[in-house]
């Protein structure tokens, strides 16, 4: 690289949370141009248009954890306080038709230990079983080589069906969006290790109080603009080209390097023509699962018993009560993970099913006055057993640094994985460019 200015010129492609995090991390070290195909930033975690009278709608109901350190540090960098963005609640597990627990105000791991010992709607024997399974999983965490799927592990331990139905299945569906028979036990261990066992505050729920665009996308763009970044919305980048000088051609312009922060199903089409066949195939063969969010509004308040009320046996797995987090108490968001399992339902079929579920919990709410159904078919990559990450060294060697939720070595595809991967890609890119500068 023959530097034409003291700062490298870097393209970031994709303004989801991975791309925004990479751009924010780079902007004081490089001249950044951020390309985004859509009209707005945010990617899969974006504000949904046409809010139909709801206080706000996102592309899907998102929930963060206190352990999302990357997300919280991104917020502070772009000038958004946690209190403005999220309502923090201690971890609780409230199934209308099953087990209920509330973490105790004690340091980890006693918060969860006492939470389970004082849980309701679960026998003493089952509490002991749950503690034993958790303990086995904690030990398993130290033997990551012996990977298996969660269903096989539960079968081998003869975990009672009630505990599978009322704890393990909703947990895995919610956290990994992957069926038990495919979901990697290691990934679940990592989530529990960092999100529940490590410290009490890490296990808190962070429930968005506002639309996700106002939490990250818009403040991040404003911050980038203040720092002099070039932002190109509504610009769909064509396939990247490697130039003989080592630089990368992005959308007709030459850059010293590029961060490729698009979802894997879009990345495959952007890889340069010379990319090795096995890498192209690795991208094309990734599998995904859908998530459907059904937003419902009623004429009267919806008296859900918890901020997140679940059903072990329903179409909707979780209902998020907006009233419980200081928002209008007649609005509810229902989450259906793995919604591809239910086939293709029409909008009114989703609404009817979810409304019937809600009537089981709150029988006197009448009919919904407004609804919005959003299905993201490729919401997240499947967190399958032994999930191989694409070997992106060829790309990095050609100064293309992939970032995105699917690339985290320990976590399932989440906002935290996306943000952390953006920072990792940015740091690697800067370190490589520095090394190239020194050798030339
Ligand atoms: C319904 C739903 C619910 C979810 N719930 C949760 C949750 O509760 N908690 C949690 O942590 N995570 C959740 N997730 C996952 C989370 O949303 C994703 O992990 C995260 O948003 C992925 O960010 P990303 O930046 O890696 O990718 P993306 O958000 O997909 O961003 C990629 C960006 O690249 C852009 N792009 C694509 N091609 C091009 C091109 N050629 N040129 C320019 N730009 C391009 C796209 O428009 C997009 O903006 C949920 C996801 C969904 C869909």
Short mmCIF file of C-alpha atoms and ligand atoms in Angstrom, two decimals:
data_model
loop_
_atom_site.label_atom_id
_atom_site.label_comp_id
_atom_site.label_asym_id
_atom_site.label_seq_id
_atom_site.Cartn_x
_atom_site.Cartn_y
_atom_site.Cartn_z
CA UNK A 1 0.00 0.00 0.00
CA UNK A 2 1.32 3.42 -0.92
CA UNK A 3 -0.58 5.67 1.42
CA UNK A 4 -1.88 8.81 -0.29
CA UNK A 5 -2.84 10.31 3.06
CA UNK A 6 -1.79 9.43 6.58
CA UNK A 7 -5.16 7.79 7.19
CA UNK A 8 -6.29 4.70 5.31
CA UNK A 9 -9.46 4.90 3.23
CA UNK A 10 -11.85 2.15 4.29
CA UNK A 11 -15.26 1.17 2.91
CA UNK A 12 -17.83 -0.37 5.26
CA UNK A 13 -20.54 -2.22 3.36
CA UNK A 14 -23.77 -2.68 5.27
CA UNK A 15 -25.17 -0.47 8.04
CA UNK A 16 -26.61 -3.18 10.29
CA UNK A 17 -25.30 -3.21 13.85
CA UNK A 18 -22.09 -4.99 12.72
CA UNK A 19 -21.32 -2.37 10.05
CA UNK A 20 -22.25 0.53 12.33
CA UNK A 21 -20.06 -0.87 15.08
CA UNK A 22 -17.15 -1.31 12.64
CA UNK A 23 -17.59 2.20 11.23
CA UNK A 24 -17.78 3.78 14.72
CA UNK A 25 -14.68 1.87 15.77
CA UNK A 26 -12.78 2.96 12.61
CA UNK A 27 -13.83 6.55 12.16
CA UNK A 28 -11.10 8.12 14.30
CA UNK A 29 -8.41 5.99 12.64
CA UNK A 30 -9.46 6.06 8.98
CA UNK A 31 -11.44 7.86 6.30
CA UNK A 32 -14.64 5.84 6.38
CA UNK A 33 -17.31 5.52 3.69
CA UNK A 34 -20.38 3.59 4.82
CA UNK A 35 -22.56 2.03 2.11
CA UNK A 36 -26.08 0.81 2.89
CA UNK A 37 -28.51 -0.66 0.38
CA UNK A 38 -31.61 0.30 2.37
CA UNK A 39 -33.17 3.72 2.99
CA UNK A 40 -32.30 3.48 6.66
CA UNK A 41 -29.54 1.96 8.75
CA UNK A 42 -30.12 -0.83 11.29
CA UNK A 43 -30.36 -3.94 9.07
CA UNK A 44 -32.40 -6.68 10.69
CA UNK A 45 -32.63 -4.56 13.86
CA UNK A 46 -34.34 -1.57 12.25
CA UNK A 47 -37.43 0.49 12.89
CA UNK A 48 -40.40 -0.74 10.86
CA UNK A 49 -42.24 1.82 8.78
CA UNK A 50 -45.96 2.62 9.08
CA UNK A 51 -46.45 2.17 12.82
CA UNK A 52 -50.29 1.89 12.54
CA UNK A 53 -50.85 3.83 15.76
CA UNK A 54 -48.48 1.69 17.88
CA UNK A 55 -46.02 3.62 20.07
CA UNK A 56 -43.33 2.12 17.80
CA UNK A 57 -42.68 -0.97 15.70
CA UNK A 58 -39.39 -2.65 14.88
CA UNK A 59 -38.57 -5.24 12.27
CA UNK A 60 -38.90 -7.68 15.19
CA UNK A 61 -39.13 -7.58 18.97
CA UNK A 62 -35.55 -7.53 20.27
CA UNK A 63 -34.35 -8.20 23.81
CA UNK A 64 -30.81 -7.60 25.00
CA UNK A 65 -29.03 -8.77 28.13
CA UNK A 66 -26.94 -6.91 30.68
CA UNK A 67 -24.06 -9.03 29.39
CA UNK A 68 -24.22 -7.27 26.00
CA UNK A 69 -21.09 -5.26 26.80
CA UNK A 70 -20.28 -4.53 23.16
CA UNK A 71 -23.75 -3.07 22.59
CA UNK A 72 -23.60 -0.97 25.78
CA UNK A 73 -20.18 0.39 24.91
CA UNK A 74 -21.34 1.22 21.36
CA UNK A 75 -24.26 3.16 22.88
CA UNK A 76 -21.99 5.13 25.14
CA UNK A 77 -19.62 5.91 22.24
CA UNK A 78 -22.47 7.32 20.14
CA UNK A 79 -23.89 9.30 23.07
CA UNK A 80 -26.93 7.22 24.03
CA UNK A 81 -27.35 6.30 27.70
CA UNK A 82 -28.54 2.86 28.69
CA UNK A 83 -31.42 4.47 30.61
CA UNK A 84 -32.67 6.30 27.51
CA UNK A 85 -32.57 3.13 25.46
CA UNK A 86 -33.54 0.24 27.69
CA UNK A 87 -35.65 -0.75 30.64
CA UNK A 88 -33.45 -3.01 32.81
CA UNK A 89 -35.24 -5.87 34.60
CA UNK A 90 -33.84 -8.71 36.71
CA UNK A 91 -33.96 -12.06 34.88
CA UNK A 92 -37.26 -13.79 35.42
CA UNK A 93 -38.90 -16.81 33.88
CA UNK A 94 -42.70 -16.67 33.88
CA UNK A 95 -44.62 -19.32 31.97
CA UNK A 96 -48.38 -18.94 32.22
CA UNK A 97 -48.73 -22.72 31.80
CA UNK A 98 -45.57 -23.77 33.62
CA UNK A 99 -42.56 -22.95 35.68
CA UNK A 100 -41.95 -19.49 37.20
CA UNK A 101 -38.79 -18.16 38.75
CA UNK A 102 -37.32 -14.84 39.67
CA UNK A 103 -33.59 -14.38 40.25
CA UNK A 104 -32.70 -13.46 43.82
CA UNK A 105 -30.92 -10.20 44.75
CA UNK A 106 -27.70 -12.06 45.48
CA UNK A 107 -24.36 -12.25 43.73
CA UNK A 108 -23.84 -14.90 41.03
CA UNK A 109 -24.31 -17.84 41.10
CA UNK A 110 -26.60 -17.55 44.15
CA UNK A 111 -29.04 -15.33 42.22
CA UNK A 112 -29.93 -18.25 39.97
CA UNK A 113 -29.48 -20.99 42.59
CA UNK A 114 -32.00 -19.34 44.94
CA UNK A 115 -34.18 -18.40 41.98
CA UNK A 116 -34.53 -22.08 41.12
CA UNK A 117 -34.91 -23.24 44.74
CA UNK A 118 -37.82 -20.80 45.24
CA UNK A 119 -39.34 -21.36 41.78
CA UNK A 120 -43.09 -21.98 41.54
CA UNK A 121 -45.18 -24.50 39.56
CA UNK A 122 -42.34 -27.03 39.68
CA UNK A 123 -41.81 -29.91 42.10
CA UNK A 124 -38.87 -30.06 44.49
CA UNK A 125 -37.47 -33.06 42.57
CA UNK A 126 -37.57 -31.13 39.34
CA UNK A 127 -35.82 -28.16 40.96
CA UNK A 128 -32.99 -30.47 42.01
CA UNK A 129 -32.90 -31.98 38.50
CA UNK A 130 -32.69 -28.55 36.94
CA UNK A 131 -29.85 -27.55 39.26
CA UNK A 132 -28.02 -30.79 38.45
CA UNK A 133 -28.44 -30.30 34.69
CA UNK A 134 -27.20 -26.71 35.01
CA UNK A 135 -24.22 -27.87 37.03
CA UNK A 136 -23.39 -30.57 34.46
CA UNK A 137 -23.61 -27.96 31.73
CA UNK A 138 -21.25 -25.67 33.63
CA UNK A 139 -18.70 -28.48 33.83
CA UNK A 140 -19.30 -29.33 30.19
CA UNK A 141 -18.39 -25.76 29.41
CA UNK A 142 -14.80 -26.65 30.26
CA UNK A 143 -14.73 -29.51 27.72
CA UNK A 144 -15.66 -27.70 24.52
CA UNK A 145 -14.16 -30.41 22.32
CA UNK A 146 -16.96 -32.85 23.14
CA UNK A 147 -19.66 -31.01 21.22
CA UNK A 148 -23.12 -32.47 20.81
CA UNK A 149 -26.64 -31.26 20.15
CA UNK A 150 -28.85 -30.20 23.03
CA UNK A 151 -31.57 -32.82 22.43
CA UNK A 152 -28.98 -35.63 22.54
CA UNK A 153 -27.49 -34.22 25.74
CA UNK A 154 -30.92 -33.92 27.43
CA UNK A 155 -31.82 -37.46 26.29
CA UNK A 156 -28.57 -38.88 27.61
CA UNK A 157 -29.25 -37.21 30.96
CA UNK A 158 -32.88 -38.44 30.92
CA UNK A 159 -34.05 -34.93 31.70
CA UNK A 160 -37.78 -35.05 32.55
CA UNK A 161 -40.08 -33.97 29.71
CA UNK A 162 -41.65 -31.27 31.85
CA UNK A 163 -38.27 -29.58 32.28
CA UNK A 164 -37.54 -29.87 28.57
CA UNK A 165 -40.92 -28.35 27.67
CA UNK A 166 -40.95 -25.63 30.33
CA UNK A 167 -37.32 -24.65 30.46
CA UNK A 168 -34.82 -26.04 27.96
CA UNK A 169 -36.94 -25.77 24.82
CA UNK A 170 -38.15 -22.18 25.35
CA UNK A 171 -34.63 -21.18 26.40
CA UNK A 172 -32.96 -22.68 23.33
CA UNK A 173 -35.63 -21.49 20.90
CA UNK A 174 -35.43 -17.97 22.32
CA UNK A 175 -31.65 -17.70 22.65
CA UNK A 176 -30.48 -19.73 19.65
CA UNK A 177 -33.54 -19.78 17.33
CA UNK A 178 -32.56 -23.36 16.48
CA UNK A 179 -34.36 -26.68 17.16
CA UNK A 180 -33.03 -28.72 20.10
CA UNK A 181 -32.06 -31.56 17.74
CA UNK A 182 -29.68 -29.27 15.82
CA UNK A 183 -28.63 -26.68 18.39
CA UNK A 184 -25.02 -26.87 19.58
CA UNK A 185 -24.60 -27.40 23.32
CA UNK A 186 -21.39 -25.37 23.28
CA UNK A 187 -23.19 -22.27 22.03
CA UNK A 188 -25.82 -22.61 24.76
CA UNK A 189 -23.02 -23.03 27.34
CA UNK A 190 -21.40 -19.81 26.15
CA UNK A 191 -24.69 -17.90 26.38
CA UNK A 192 -25.38 -19.20 29.89
CA UNK A 193 -21.79 -18.72 31.00
CA UNK A 194 -21.60 -15.06 29.97
CA UNK A 195 -25.29 -14.17 30.22
CA UNK A 196 -26.46 -15.89 33.39
CA UNK A 197 -23.75 -17.48 35.49
CA UNK A 198 -20.94 -14.93 35.27
CA UNK A 199 -22.62 -12.08 37.13
CA UNK A 200 -26.08 -11.05 38.20
CA UNK A 201 -26.20 -7.80 36.23
CA UNK A 202 -25.21 -9.69 33.07
CA UNK A 203 -28.39 -11.75 33.36
CA UNK A 204 -30.70 -8.70 33.46
CA UNK A 205 -33.05 -8.20 30.54
CA UNK A 206 -32.62 -4.95 28.63
CA UNK A 207 -35.97 -4.23 27.00
CA UNK A 208 -35.94 -1.52 24.32
CA UNK A 209 -38.04 1.48 25.42
CA UNK A 210 -37.92 3.05 21.97
CA UNK A 211 -37.63 1.95 18.38
CA UNK A 212 -34.26 0.40 17.55
CA UNK A 213 -33.53 3.08 14.94
CA UNK A 214 -33.51 5.74 17.65
CA UNK A 215 -31.40 3.56 19.95
CA UNK A 216 -28.51 2.78 17.60
CA UNK A 217 -28.96 3.45 13.87
CA UNK A 218 -29.74 7.18 13.86
CA UNK A 219 -27.39 8.21 16.71
CA UNK A 220 -24.60 6.12 15.12
CA UNK A 221 -25.08 7.81 11.74
CA UNK A 222 -25.13 11.23 13.42
CA UNK A 223 -21.92 10.38 15.30
CA UNK A 224 -20.25 9.15 12.11
CA UNK A 225 -21.28 12.28 10.26
CA UNK A 226 -19.85 14.48 13.05
CA UNK A 227 -16.59 12.57 12.74
CA UNK A 228 -16.46 13.21 8.99
CA UNK A 229 -17.52 9.81 7.64
CA UNK A 230 -19.10 9.64 4.23
CA UNK A 231 -22.54 7.98 4.45
CA UNK A 232 -24.24 6.57 1.36
CA UNK A 233 -27.72 5.24 2.06
CA UNK A 234 -29.75 3.59 -0.73
CA UNK A 235 -26.52 2.44 -2.36
CA UNK A 236 -26.44 -1.28 -3.14
CA UNK A 237 -22.81 -2.21 -3.68
CA UNK A 238 -22.07 -4.60 -6.59
CA UNK A 239 -19.48 -7.44 -6.29
CA UNK A 240 -16.13 -6.30 -4.89
CA UNK A 241 -13.01 -6.27 -7.03
CA UNK A 242 -9.43 -6.83 -5.94
CA UNK A 243 -7.04 -4.51 -7.75
CA UNK A 244 -3.47 -5.53 -8.71
CA UNK A 245 -2.14 -2.88 -6.28
CA UNK A 246 -3.80 -4.75 -3.41
CA UNK A 247 -6.58 -2.21 -2.91
CA UNK A 248 -10.28 -2.99 -3.20
CA UNK A 249 -12.76 -1.51 -5.66
CA UNK A 250 -16.13 -0.84 -4.03
CA UNK A 251 -18.96 0.62 -6.06
CA UNK A 252 -16.49 2.02 -8.61
CA UNK A 253 -14.22 3.68 -5.97
CA UNK A 254 -10.83 2.51 -4.75
CA UNK A 255 -10.30 1.83 -1.04
CA UNK A 256 -7.34 0.56 0.95
CA UNK A 257 -9.62 -2.07 2.49
CA UNK A 258 -13.28 -3.00 2.91
CA UNK A 259 -15.35 -4.29 5.81
CA UNK A 260 -18.04 -6.57 4.40
CA UNK A 261 -20.80 -6.27 6.99
CA UNK A 262 -23.76 -7.75 5.13
CA UNK A 263 -25.76 -10.84 6.08
CA UNK A 264 -24.22 -14.10 4.75
CA UNK A 265 -26.99 -14.53 2.14
CA UNK A 266 -25.99 -11.16 0.67
CA UNK A 267 -22.24 -11.64 1.15
CA UNK A 268 -22.12 -14.58 -1.28
CA UNK A 269 -23.11 -12.26 -4.14
CA UNK A 270 -20.52 -9.62 -3.21
CA UNK A 271 -17.40 -11.79 -3.02
CA UNK A 272 -14.80 -11.08 -5.71
CA UNK A 273 -14.81 -13.37 -8.75
CA UNK A 274 -11.51 -15.07 -7.76
CA UNK A 275 -12.74 -16.16 -4.31
CA UNK A 276 -11.97 -19.86 -3.58
CA UNK A 277 -14.84 -22.18 -4.39
CA UNK A 278 -15.02 -23.63 -0.85
CA UNK A 279 -15.53 -20.17 0.68
CA UNK A 280 -18.28 -19.31 -1.80
CA UNK A 281 -19.90 -22.68 -1.00
CA UNK A 282 -19.55 -22.12 2.77
CA UNK A 283 -21.55 -18.90 2.41
CA UNK A 284 -24.14 -20.46 0.14
CA UNK A 285 -24.71 -23.45 2.40
CA UNK A 286 -25.52 -21.59 5.60
CA UNK A 287 -28.94 -22.39 7.04
CA UNK A 288 -31.36 -19.96 8.64
CA UNK A 289 -34.50 -19.90 10.75
CA UNK A 290 -37.36 -17.44 10.76
CA UNK A 291 -38.74 -15.30 13.59
CA UNK A 292 -42.24 -13.82 13.49
CA UNK A 293 -43.29 -10.90 15.65
CA UNK A 294 -47.00 -10.19 16.08
CA UNK A 295 -47.77 -6.75 17.49
CA UNK A 296 -51.28 -6.38 18.91
CA UNK A 297 -53.09 -3.35 20.25
CA UNK A 298 -56.29 -3.50 22.29
CA UNK A 299 -58.86 -0.94 23.40
CA UNK A 300 -58.12 -1.68 27.07
CA UNK A 301 -54.94 -2.48 29.05
CA UNK A 302 -53.57 -6.02 28.67
CA UNK A 303 -52.88 -7.22 32.24
CA UNK A 304 -49.98 -9.58 31.53
CA UNK A 305 -48.52 -10.89 34.80
CA UNK A 306 -44.86 -10.30 33.82
CA UNK A 307 -42.85 -8.13 31.46
CA UNK A 308 -42.22 -11.31 29.50
CA UNK A 309 -44.92 -13.94 29.88
CA UNK A 310 -44.37 -17.23 28.11
CA UNK A 311 -46.45 -20.17 26.98
CA UNK A 312 -44.88 -23.63 26.88
CA UNK A 313 -47.77 -24.77 24.77
CA UNK A 314 -48.81 -22.02 22.39
CA UNK A 315 -48.12 -20.53 18.99
CA UNK A 316 -46.44 -17.55 20.62
CA UNK A 317 -43.60 -18.42 22.96
CA UNK A 318 -43.29 -15.02 24.66
CA UNK A 319 -45.49 -11.97 25.09
CA UNK A 320 -43.71 -8.72 25.84
CA UNK A 321 -45.90 -6.40 27.86
CA UNK A 322 -45.26 -2.81 26.85
CA UNK A 323 -47.15 -1.60 29.93
CA UNK A 324 -44.63 -3.32 32.19
CA UNK A 325 -41.81 -1.23 30.76
CA UNK A 326 -43.53 2.14 30.95
CA UNK A 327 -45.03 2.11 27.44
CA UNK A 328 -48.74 2.03 26.48
CA UNK A 329 -50.31 -0.82 28.46
CA UNK A 330 -52.67 -1.82 25.65
CA UNK A 331 -49.81 -2.88 23.34
CA UNK A 332 -48.21 -6.33 23.26
CA UNK A 333 -45.48 -7.87 21.14
CA UNK A 334 -45.61 -11.66 20.68
CA UNK A 335 -42.47 -13.53 19.65
CA UNK A 336 -42.54 -16.74 17.65
CA UNK A 337 -39.02 -18.12 17.24
CA UNK A 338 -38.49 -20.85 14.64
CA UNK A 339 -41.69 -19.67 12.99
CA UNK A 340 -40.68 -21.53 9.81
CA UNK A 341 -41.77 -24.69 11.69
CA UNK A 342 -45.38 -23.50 11.41
CA UNK A 343 -45.35 -23.16 7.62
CA UNK A 344 -46.60 -20.11 5.79
CA UNK A 345 -49.50 -18.51 7.62
CA UNK A 346 -51.50 -15.54 6.38
CA UNK A 347 -51.47 -12.35 8.43
CA UNK A 348 -54.95 -12.92 9.89
CA UNK A 349 -54.08 -16.52 10.76
CA UNK A 350 -51.07 -15.32 12.79
CA UNK A 351 -53.21 -12.68 14.50
CA UNK A 352 -55.99 -15.17 15.35
CA UNK A 353 -53.58 -17.75 16.75
CA UNK A 354 -51.64 -15.26 18.84
CA UNK A 355 -54.80 -13.50 20.06
CA UNK A 356 -56.22 -16.90 21.17
CA UNK A 357 -52.97 -17.57 23.05
CA UNK A 358 -53.24 -14.19 24.74
CA UNK A 359 -56.88 -14.86 25.73
CA UNK A 360 -55.65 -17.89 27.72
CA UNK A 361 -53.63 -15.49 29.89
CA UNK A 362 -55.88 -12.41 29.83
CA UNK A 363 -59.44 -13.57 29.05
CA UNK A 364 -61.14 -10.14 29.24
CA UNK A 365 -59.25 -8.04 26.72
CA UNK A 366 -61.75 -8.12 23.87
CA UNK A 367 -60.60 -8.19 20.26
CA UNK A 368 -57.43 -6.48 19.01
CA UNK A 369 -58.08 -3.07 17.44
CA UNK A 370 -54.83 -3.11 15.47
CA UNK A 371 -52.20 -5.66 14.52
CA UNK A 372 -48.99 -5.94 12.61
CA UNK A 373 -47.27 -9.20 11.66
CA UNK A 374 -43.62 -9.20 10.63
CA UNK A 375 -41.84 -12.37 9.59
CA UNK A 376 -38.13 -12.28 8.90
CA UNK A 377 -37.56 -15.54 7.03
CA UNK A 378 -33.78 -15.56 7.48
CA UNK A 379 -33.78 -13.94 10.90
CA UNK A 380 -30.66 -15.72 12.14
CA UNK A 381 -28.21 -18.38 11.01
CA UNK A 382 -28.88 -21.71 12.70
CA UNK A 383 -26.66 -22.27 15.76
CA UNK A 384 -26.02 -25.88 14.80
CA UNK A 385 -23.72 -28.37 16.49
CA UNK A 386 -20.08 -27.83 15.57
CA UNK A 387 -21.15 -24.90 13.39
CA UNK A 388 -18.11 -24.25 11.21
CA UNK A 389 -17.43 -20.56 10.68
CA UNK A 390 -16.51 -19.72 7.08
CA UNK A 391 -12.73 -19.60 6.73
CA UNK A 392 -12.39 -15.97 5.70
CA UNK A 393 -8.57 -15.79 5.68
CA UNK A 394 -8.45 -15.56 1.87
CA UNK A 395 -10.68 -12.50 2.02
CA UNK A 396 -8.68 -10.88 4.81
CA UNK A 397 -5.51 -11.54 2.83
CA UNK A 398 -7.18 -9.59 0.01
CA UNK A 399 -8.12 -6.76 2.41
CA UNK A 400 -11.79 -7.68 2.65
CA UNK A 401 -12.80 -8.12 6.30
CA UNK A 402 -16.16 -9.82 6.83
CA UNK A 403 -18.23 -8.80 9.88
CA UNK A 404 -21.66 -9.88 11.02
CA UNK A 405 -23.62 -11.78 13.65
CA UNK A 406 -22.88 -15.14 11.93
CA UNK A 407 -19.13 -14.79 12.51
CA UNK A 408 -18.91 -14.80 16.28
CA UNK A 409 -16.87 -17.79 17.44
CA UNK A 410 -18.82 -18.25 20.72
CA UNK A 411 -22.25 -16.67 20.44
CA UNK A 412 -25.36 -17.35 18.39
CA UNK A 413 -26.41 -14.71 15.83
CA UNK A 414 -27.39 -11.79 18.06
CA UNK A 415 -26.93 -8.05 18.32
CA UNK A 416 -23.99 -8.57 20.66
CA UNK A 417 -22.34 -10.98 18.20
CA UNK A 418 -22.85 -8.44 15.40
CA UNK A 419 -21.39 -5.53 17.39
CA UNK A 420 -18.39 -7.53 18.62
CA UNK A 421 -17.66 -8.88 15.14
CA UNK A 422 -17.68 -5.33 13.75
CA UNK A 423 -15.05 -4.25 16.27
CA UNK A 424 -12.92 -7.35 15.59
CA UNK A 425 -13.02 -6.78 11.81
CA UNK A 426 -12.15 -3.08 12.25
CA UNK A 427 -9.18 -3.83 14.52
CA UNK A 428 -7.84 -6.57 12.26
CA UNK A 429 -8.18 -4.37 9.19
CA UNK A 430 -6.28 -1.48 10.85
CA UNK A 431 -3.54 -3.78 12.16
CA UNK A 432 -3.05 -5.36 8.71
CA UNK A 433 -2.95 -1.98 6.95
CA UNK A 434 -0.36 -0.74 9.46
CA UNK A 435 1.76 -3.83 8.86
CA UNK A 436 1.52 -3.37 5.06
CA UNK A 437 2.54 0.31 5.42
CA UNK A 438 5.62 -0.67 7.46
CA UNK A 439 6.80 -3.24 4.91
CA UNK A 440 6.41 -0.92 1.88
C1 LIG B 1 -37.18 -10.79 14.15
C2 LIG B 1 -35.83 -10.79 14.78
C3 LIG B 1 -35.70 -10.83 16.16
C4 LIG B 1 -34.43 -10.83 16.73
N1 LIG B 1 -34.34 -10.81 18.10
C5 LIG B 1 -33.13 -10.63 18.67
C6 LIG B 1 -33.01 -10.44 20.07
O1 LIG B 1 -34.01 -10.43 20.80
N2 LIG B 1 -31.77 -10.24 20.61
C7 LIG B 1 -30.65 -10.23 19.82
O2 LIG B 1 -29.55 -10.02 20.35
N3 LIG B 1 -30.73 -10.43 18.48
C8 LIG B 1 -31.93 -10.62 17.89
N4 LIG B 1 -32.03 -10.77 16.53
C9 LIG B 1 -30.79 -10.88 15.74
C10 LIG B 1 -30.23 -9.50 15.35
O3 LIG B 1 -31.23 -8.68 14.80
C11 LIG B 1 -29.13 -9.73 14.31
O4 LIG B 1 -28.17 -10.62 14.87
C12 LIG B 1 -28.40 -8.45 13.93
O5 LIG B 1 -29.31 -7.41 13.63
C13 LIG B 1 -27.50 -8.73 12.71
O6 LIG B 1 -26.77 -7.58 12.39
P1 LIG B 1 -25.72 -7.58 11.19
O7 LIG B 1 -25.18 -6.21 11.12
O8 LIG B 1 -24.78 -8.72 11.36
O9 LIG B 1 -26.54 -7.91 9.86
P2 LIG B 1 -27.76 -7.12 9.18
O10 LIG B 1 -28.60 -6.51 10.23
O11 LIG B 1 -28.41 -8.07 8.25
O12 LIG B 1 -27.07 -5.93 8.37
C14 LIG B 1 -26.58 -6.05 7.07
C15 LIG B 1 -26.84 -4.76 6.31
O13 LIG B 1 -26.21 -4.87 5.04
C16 LIG B 1 -27.02 -4.24 4.07
N5 LIG B 1 -26.65 -4.73 2.73
C17 LIG B 1 -26.86 -5.97 2.21
N6 LIG B 1 -26.37 -6.05 0.96
C18 LIG B 1 -25.81 -4.84 0.69
C19 LIG B 1 -25.14 -4.30 -0.45
N7 LIG B 1 -24.91 -5.00 -1.56
N8 LIG B 1 -24.70 -3.01 -0.40
C20 LIG B 1 -24.90 -2.23 0.73
N9 LIG B 1 -25.53 -2.72 1.82
C21 LIG B 1 -25.99 -4.00 1.81
C22 LIG B 1 -28.42 -4.63 4.52
O14 LIG B 1 -29.39 -3.75 3.95
C23 LIG B 1 -28.30 -4.50 6.03
O15 LIG B 1 -28.63 -3.19 6.47
C24 LIG B 1 -33.28 -10.82 15.93
C25 LIG B 1 -33.40 -10.80 14.54
C26 LIG B 1 -34.66 -10.77 13.96
C27 LIG B 1 -34.76 -10.71 12.47
#
